[in-house]
Amino acid sequence: MILPSSTIGILGGGQLARMLALAAKPMGYNVVVLDPDPDCPASSVVDEVIVGAFNNPNAYAQLAQVCDVVTLEFENIPSEQLAALEKTVPLRPNRKVLERSRDRLLEKNFITKAGVRCAPFQEIYASSDLSAGRYPAILKTATLGYDGKGQAKVYTLLEAQKAFERFSGVPCVLEGIVDFFLEVSVIVARSSFETKCFPVFENQHQNGILDITLVPARIPEETAEKAKEIAVKLASALELHGLLCVEMFITNNGQILVNEIAPRPHNSGHVSIEACQTSQFEQAIRAVCDLPLGSTELHSSGAMANLLGEHISPTANYGAALATGAKLHLYQKREARAGRKMGHLIALGEDALETVKMARSSL
Ligand code: AMP
């Protein structure tokens, strides 16, 4: 057990690190983040920012020196740095987990090998591999894609070839289009001695970016239990120590297909801050410190609406948004660009969805 008053290191100082720190501080932990930007969103709530590029070995050495455990808010960290870090300080989740979840090819092969279904896919290493594809399909770069970036819906072989060229010929997956009726996610925490799932979250996307999350997902109890079983199965196949988000499609005939996994807190879990007895951030801290996991029970049903750059102006009417009863969470990012995650709104109760939508439109 890594006890309060110890120091937790976080790779990355964005909004996820900020909310991890906001959960760790009341429990008496010190928090240090590593980020290239001294004014990153976590900077105003942590004890220290180690300013350095994610490929700078000195920054990792500095972090390892002051931390009792290190966790992360994103998975695209060079393996070399992770390997060096792991030699000096516990890294949770570990390098192997991160390597598997940040490369769609490794990820899909791992999921299939674990006995879990994902969308049909084909590995693409060269343009000639595309001729065996079935179209329409979605071409996704194996690495560095997020929020719909690095992916293209392609209707013909020619379109697929053009998209592959646009992606500079990097390894890709060609995925069958899933005719889903709902997207959900399950967040599971696993320590060295226990595993706990959050209720299933229902997710709605706009332009490939998460827009709204509802909890509990509007699916039959039996489907929710199956979704949780899948998340637990993947977490144990990974020998996870920390938090894992498993994004899934529910098809019209009730089948569950895994879309992707992320071994860290996830945007779809933000609603847990207000709706669950323990937030995903506190649970992540408990898991990486090997403390007893908290109850994930719902206080109430809830909804979360993301606030992107386009939702926020310098004259945004936060008073009107708060007057709806919604809770406001802002990440203190200086520049509000379109598509950039600036914050989110959460409401509880039967009218939660209407409330967060009303709050967002009144900004
Ligand atoms: P991803 O970056 O893989 O999470 O994709 C972003 C969003 O694109 C997903 O949340 C879905 O809404 C959509 N999407 C991704 N893959 C597929 C697929 N194989 N079939 C249908 N929709 C997809």
XYZ file of C-alpha atoms and ligand atoms in Angstrom:
386
model
C 0.000 0.000 0.000
C 1.232 3.460 -0.898
C -0.067 5.515 1.969
C -1.203 9.146 2.202
C 1.649 11.672 2.409
C 3.463 9.669 -0.281
C 4.012 11.262 -3.690
C 2.104 10.237 -6.820
C 3.619 11.096 -10.196
C 1.448 11.574 -13.277
C 2.716 11.474 -16.853
C 0.876 14.346 -18.533
C -0.620 17.449 -16.965
C -3.907 17.810 -18.880
C -7.459 17.717 -17.556
C -7.304 14.043 -16.549
C -4.168 14.679 -14.467
C -5.857 17.742 -12.983
C -8.884 15.704 -11.874
C -6.650 12.866 -10.602
C -4.805 15.441 -8.490
C -8.088 16.949 -7.265
C -9.002 13.457 -6.001
C -5.573 12.663 -4.503
C -5.030 15.894 -2.569
C -7.921 15.492 -0.063
C -6.503 12.060 0.814
C -3.223 13.716 1.745
C -1.049 12.714 -1.209
C 1.535 14.919 -2.880
C 1.133 15.081 -6.645
C 3.813 15.829 -9.232
C 3.118 15.909 -12.976
C 5.464 15.760 -15.938
C 4.377 17.974 -18.833
C 6.080 20.146 -21.461
C 3.814 23.091 -20.548
C 4.438 24.785 -17.167
C 0.872 26.214 -17.343
C -0.817 22.872 -18.122
C -4.356 22.361 -16.681
C -2.990 20.383 -13.704
C -0.432 23.061 -12.809
C -2.732 25.065 -10.542
C -3.695 22.062 -8.362
C -0.488 19.997 -8.038
C 2.551 20.308 -5.786
C 5.000 20.436 -8.665
C 5.215 20.391 -12.456
C 8.368 18.848 -13.877
C 8.620 20.671 -17.174
C 10.029 18.478 -19.909
C 9.286 16.878 -23.250
C 7.827 13.348 -23.191
C 11.009 12.049 -24.837
C 13.361 13.752 -22.403
C 15.024 11.077 -20.195
C 16.108 13.672 -17.606
C 12.503 14.665 -16.926
C 11.593 11.020 -16.173
C 14.656 10.599 -13.958
C 13.631 13.708 -12.011
C 10.076 12.390 -11.644
C 11.218 8.931 -10.494
C 13.416 10.536 -7.853
C 10.545 12.306 -6.091
C 7.695 9.776 -6.562
C 6.587 6.614 -4.740
C 4.367 5.514 -7.639
C 3.778 6.830 -11.163
C 0.570 6.731 -13.180
C -0.501 8.482 -16.374
C -3.211 10.356 -18.187
C -2.387 9.238 -21.739
C -0.819 6.185 -23.301
C 1.399 7.632 -26.045
C 4.619 7.702 -24.070
C 7.804 6.328 -25.669
C 8.500 2.735 -24.545
C 12.147 3.603 -23.888
C 11.153 6.143 -21.229
C 8.593 3.773 -19.701
C 11.160 0.985 -19.472
C 13.658 3.280 -17.749
C 10.999 4.576 -15.370
C 9.816 1.074 -14.439
C 13.293 0.173 -13.258
C 13.226 2.835 -10.549
C 9.600 3.342 -9.458
C 6.329 1.325 -9.690
C 4.525 2.333 -12.908
C 0.781 1.588 -12.755
C -0.575 0.568 -15.244
C 2.705 -0.816 -16.529
C 4.530 -0.533 -19.853
C 3.096 -3.756 -21.292
C -0.470 -2.563 -20.734
C 0.279 0.800 -22.324
C 1.974 -0.725 -25.350
C -1.008 -2.975 -26.013
C -3.612 -0.273 -25.711
C -2.022 2.509 -27.731
C -1.567 0.526 -30.945
C -4.863 -0.523 -32.549
C -3.225 -3.564 -34.173
C -1.799 -4.912 -30.908
C -4.991 -3.905 -29.098
C -7.374 -5.739 -31.447
C -5.190 -8.838 -31.522
C -5.020 -8.812 -27.724
C -8.824 -8.392 -27.386
C -9.499 -11.241 -29.815
C -6.951 -13.496 -28.107
C -8.615 -12.806 -24.758
C -11.791 -14.311 -26.235
C -13.641 -10.993 -26.640
C -15.239 -9.824 -29.879
C -14.421 -6.564 -31.632
C -15.472 -5.155 -35.045
C -14.149 -7.261 -37.941
C -10.752 -5.877 -38.944
C -7.882 -6.357 -41.300
C -4.242 -5.368 -40.768
C -2.957 -2.865 -43.336
C 0.794 -2.404 -43.773
C 0.868 -1.555 -47.505
C -1.585 -0.129 -50.029
C -1.832 -3.569 -51.671
C -3.355 -4.976 -48.431
C -6.412 -2.782 -49.067
C -7.570 -4.768 -52.111
C -8.767 -7.638 -49.901
C -10.979 -5.221 -47.897
C -14.766 -5.094 -47.862
C -16.212 -1.617 -48.375
C -17.576 0.621 -46.967
C -15.183 0.468 -44.006
C -13.266 2.690 -41.577
C -9.528 3.064 -42.012
C -7.782 3.931 -38.735
C -4.086 4.592 -38.138
C -2.690 2.029 -35.718
C -1.199 4.684 -33.442
C -1.732 8.308 -32.435
C -5.432 8.475 -33.328
C -7.915 9.941 -30.848
C -11.252 11.780 -30.891
C -11.895 10.652 -34.474
C -8.456 11.863 -35.670
C -6.418 9.490 -37.862
C -9.513 7.781 -39.198
C -11.554 7.955 -42.397
C -14.791 6.366 -43.532
C -14.066 4.935 -46.969
C -16.702 3.718 -49.422
C -14.474 2.251 -52.165
C -11.020 0.745 -52.594
C -9.882 3.951 -54.331
C -11.000 6.075 -51.366
C -9.208 3.692 -49.010
C -5.989 3.995 -51.040
C -6.232 7.807 -50.968
C -6.854 7.828 -47.193
C -3.900 5.458 -46.637
C -1.709 7.861 -48.639
C -3.018 10.804 -46.618
C -1.986 8.893 -43.468
C 1.545 8.677 -44.998
C 1.342 4.896 -45.391
C 1.678 4.180 -41.646
C 0.294 0.813 -40.389
C -3.504 0.907 -40.154
C -6.531 -1.230 -39.351
C -9.376 -1.481 -41.813
C -12.482 -1.950 -39.728
C -15.945 -3.092 -40.761
C -18.649 -0.498 -40.030
C -20.664 -1.625 -37.043
C -24.391 -1.036 -37.261
C -24.739 -0.219 -33.568
C -27.730 1.173 -31.761
C -25.786 2.375 -28.739
C -22.210 3.073 -27.640
C -21.315 2.324 -24.035
C -18.216 2.183 -21.871
C -17.299 0.276 -18.755
C -14.623 1.584 -16.419
C -13.042 -1.055 -14.241
C -10.501 -0.610 -11.444
C -8.151 -3.424 -10.474
C -5.669 -3.434 -7.594
C -3.443 -6.270 -6.446
C -6.354 -7.697 -4.435
C -9.723 -6.579 -5.873
C -11.619 -5.521 -8.985
C -14.634 -3.177 -9.235
C -16.659 -1.880 -12.187
C -18.574 1.373 -12.478
C -22.152 1.233 -13.749
C -22.295 1.143 -17.567
C -22.040 4.587 -19.199
C -23.980 5.385 -22.385
C -22.088 7.615 -24.781
C -23.163 9.874 -27.630
C -20.540 11.259 -30.006
C -20.506 14.264 -32.348
C -17.897 14.306 -35.124
C -15.972 11.484 -33.449
C -15.744 13.381 -30.113
C -17.676 12.398 -26.989
C -20.595 14.799 -26.535
C -22.922 13.358 -23.879
C -22.675 10.538 -21.317
C -25.668 9.111 -19.469
C -25.564 6.843 -16.459
C -26.900 4.221 -16.123
C -26.893 3.239 -19.802
C -30.379 2.566 -21.161
C -29.773 -1.121 -21.801
C -31.237 -4.301 -20.284
C -29.677 -5.397 -16.987
C -28.474 -8.605 -18.629
C -26.584 -6.659 -21.349
C -25.055 -4.370 -18.680
C -23.819 -7.416 -16.735
C -22.294 -8.888 -19.913
C -20.553 -5.574 -20.679
C -19.048 -5.530 -17.177
C -17.916 -9.153 -17.514
C -16.065 -8.217 -20.719
C -14.309 -5.296 -18.997
C -13.262 -7.491 -16.063
C -12.032 -10.202 -18.440
C -9.847 -7.721 -20.350
C -8.522 -6.127 -17.158
C -7.454 -9.495 -15.787
C -5.979 -10.630 -19.142
C -3.877 -7.448 -19.010
C -2.973 -8.104 -15.361
C -3.998 -4.491 -14.939
C -3.021 -2.468 -11.900
C -5.027 0.747 -12.189
C -8.039 1.834 -14.219
C -9.231 0.610 -17.614
C -11.964 2.065 -19.808
C -13.471 -0.337 -22.335
C -15.525 1.309 -25.100
C -18.093 -0.962 -26.694
C -20.761 -1.015 -29.384
C -24.132 -2.636 -28.655
C -25.559 -3.892 -31.940
C -29.222 -4.080 -32.840
C -29.293 -7.785 -32.009
C -27.782 -7.215 -28.558
C -24.233 -8.269 -29.435
C -21.394 -6.474 -27.669
C -18.302 -5.561 -29.708
C -15.325 -3.845 -28.095
C -14.179 -0.699 -29.941
C -11.132 0.279 -27.910
C -9.527 0.261 -24.490
C -7.764 3.004 -22.522
C -5.813 2.200 -19.321
C -6.615 5.463 -17.522
C -9.521 7.675 -16.481
C -11.771 8.394 -19.460
C -13.980 11.281 -20.555
C -17.057 9.028 -20.342
C -16.346 8.494 -16.622
C -16.470 12.200 -15.682
C -20.143 11.832 -14.737
C -18.978 9.598 -11.851
C -17.601 12.716 -10.086
C -21.133 13.716 -9.108
C -23.186 10.557 -9.770
C -21.194 7.812 -7.999
C -20.112 7.320 -4.400
C -16.499 7.197 -5.611
C -15.382 9.072 -8.739
C -13.286 7.390 -11.411
C -10.409 9.665 -10.351
C -10.503 8.702 -6.686
C -10.854 5.050 -7.752
C -7.773 5.362 -9.988
C -5.778 6.810 -7.073
C -7.002 4.023 -4.776
C -6.105 1.372 -7.370
C -2.593 2.624 -8.129
C -1.876 3.082 -4.409
C -3.341 -0.382 -3.660
C -5.859 1.035 -1.174
C -9.270 -0.631 -0.787
C -11.417 0.355 -3.795
C -14.417 2.623 -3.155
C -18.083 1.865 -3.755
C -19.123 2.610 -7.343
C -22.819 2.792 -6.487
C -24.882 5.563 -8.023
C -26.274 8.345 -5.851
C -28.645 8.947 -8.703
C -28.881 8.685 -12.485
C -26.889 11.430 -14.199
C -25.725 13.066 -17.391
C -22.544 14.807 -18.512
C -22.184 17.221 -21.440
C -18.730 18.111 -22.706
C -17.817 21.762 -23.146
C -15.663 22.177 -26.234
C -14.003 25.363 -27.449
C -17.016 26.197 -29.601
C -19.358 26.059 -26.598
C -17.419 28.682 -24.661
C -16.833 32.362 -25.424
C -15.057 35.013 -23.319
C -18.531 36.305 -22.375
C -19.999 32.841 -21.589
C -22.902 33.137 -19.151
C -21.766 30.714 -16.442
C -24.374 32.123 -14.063
C -27.195 31.028 -16.379
C -25.645 27.569 -16.763
C -25.271 27.117 -12.992
C -28.803 28.373 -12.371
C -30.118 25.235 -14.138
C -28.750 23.119 -11.279
C -25.927 21.629 -13.358
C -22.437 21.403 -11.848
C -19.650 23.132 -13.746
C -16.151 21.664 -14.188
C -13.625 23.774 -16.133
C -10.042 22.796 -16.897
C -8.490 26.304 -16.909
C -7.181 26.023 -20.478
C -6.150 29.413 -21.760
C -7.162 29.036 -25.385
C -10.629 27.833 -26.463
C -10.153 26.199 -29.882
C -12.973 24.401 -31.700
C -13.014 20.710 -30.710
C -10.754 21.301 -27.682
C -12.105 19.900 -24.406
C -12.443 22.897 -22.068
C -14.684 21.464 -19.358
C -17.939 19.621 -18.744
C -21.319 19.949 -17.060
C -22.960 17.278 -14.899
C -26.538 17.016 -13.669
C -28.292 14.372 -11.608
C -31.820 13.022 -11.482
C -34.510 12.116 -13.969
C -34.114 15.352 -15.967
C -30.302 15.217 -16.018
C -29.998 15.079 -19.803
C -32.327 18.043 -20.356
C -30.553 19.974 -17.584
C -27.023 19.604 -18.993
C -28.264 20.456 -22.487
C -30.090 23.512 -21.206
C -27.050 24.565 -19.157
C -24.766 24.234 -22.181
C -27.058 26.145 -24.508
C -27.441 28.968 -21.980
C -23.686 29.610 -21.827
P -12.596 5.641 -32.049
O -11.560 6.702 -32.190
O -12.184 4.320 -32.595
O -13.142 5.554 -30.664
O -13.849 6.139 -32.925
C -14.573 7.323 -32.631
C -16.044 7.112 -32.929
O -16.234 6.743 -34.323
C -16.657 5.942 -32.159
O -17.022 6.315 -30.868
C -17.848 5.608 -33.054
O -18.889 6.544 -32.861
C -17.274 5.783 -34.437
N -16.721 4.478 -34.923
C -15.463 4.030 -34.726
N -15.277 2.803 -35.254
C -16.457 2.451 -35.790
C -16.921 1.266 -36.482
N -16.113 0.214 -36.734
N -18.218 1.239 -36.888
C -19.045 2.288 -36.643
N -18.662 3.430 -36.019
C -17.392 3.520 -35.582
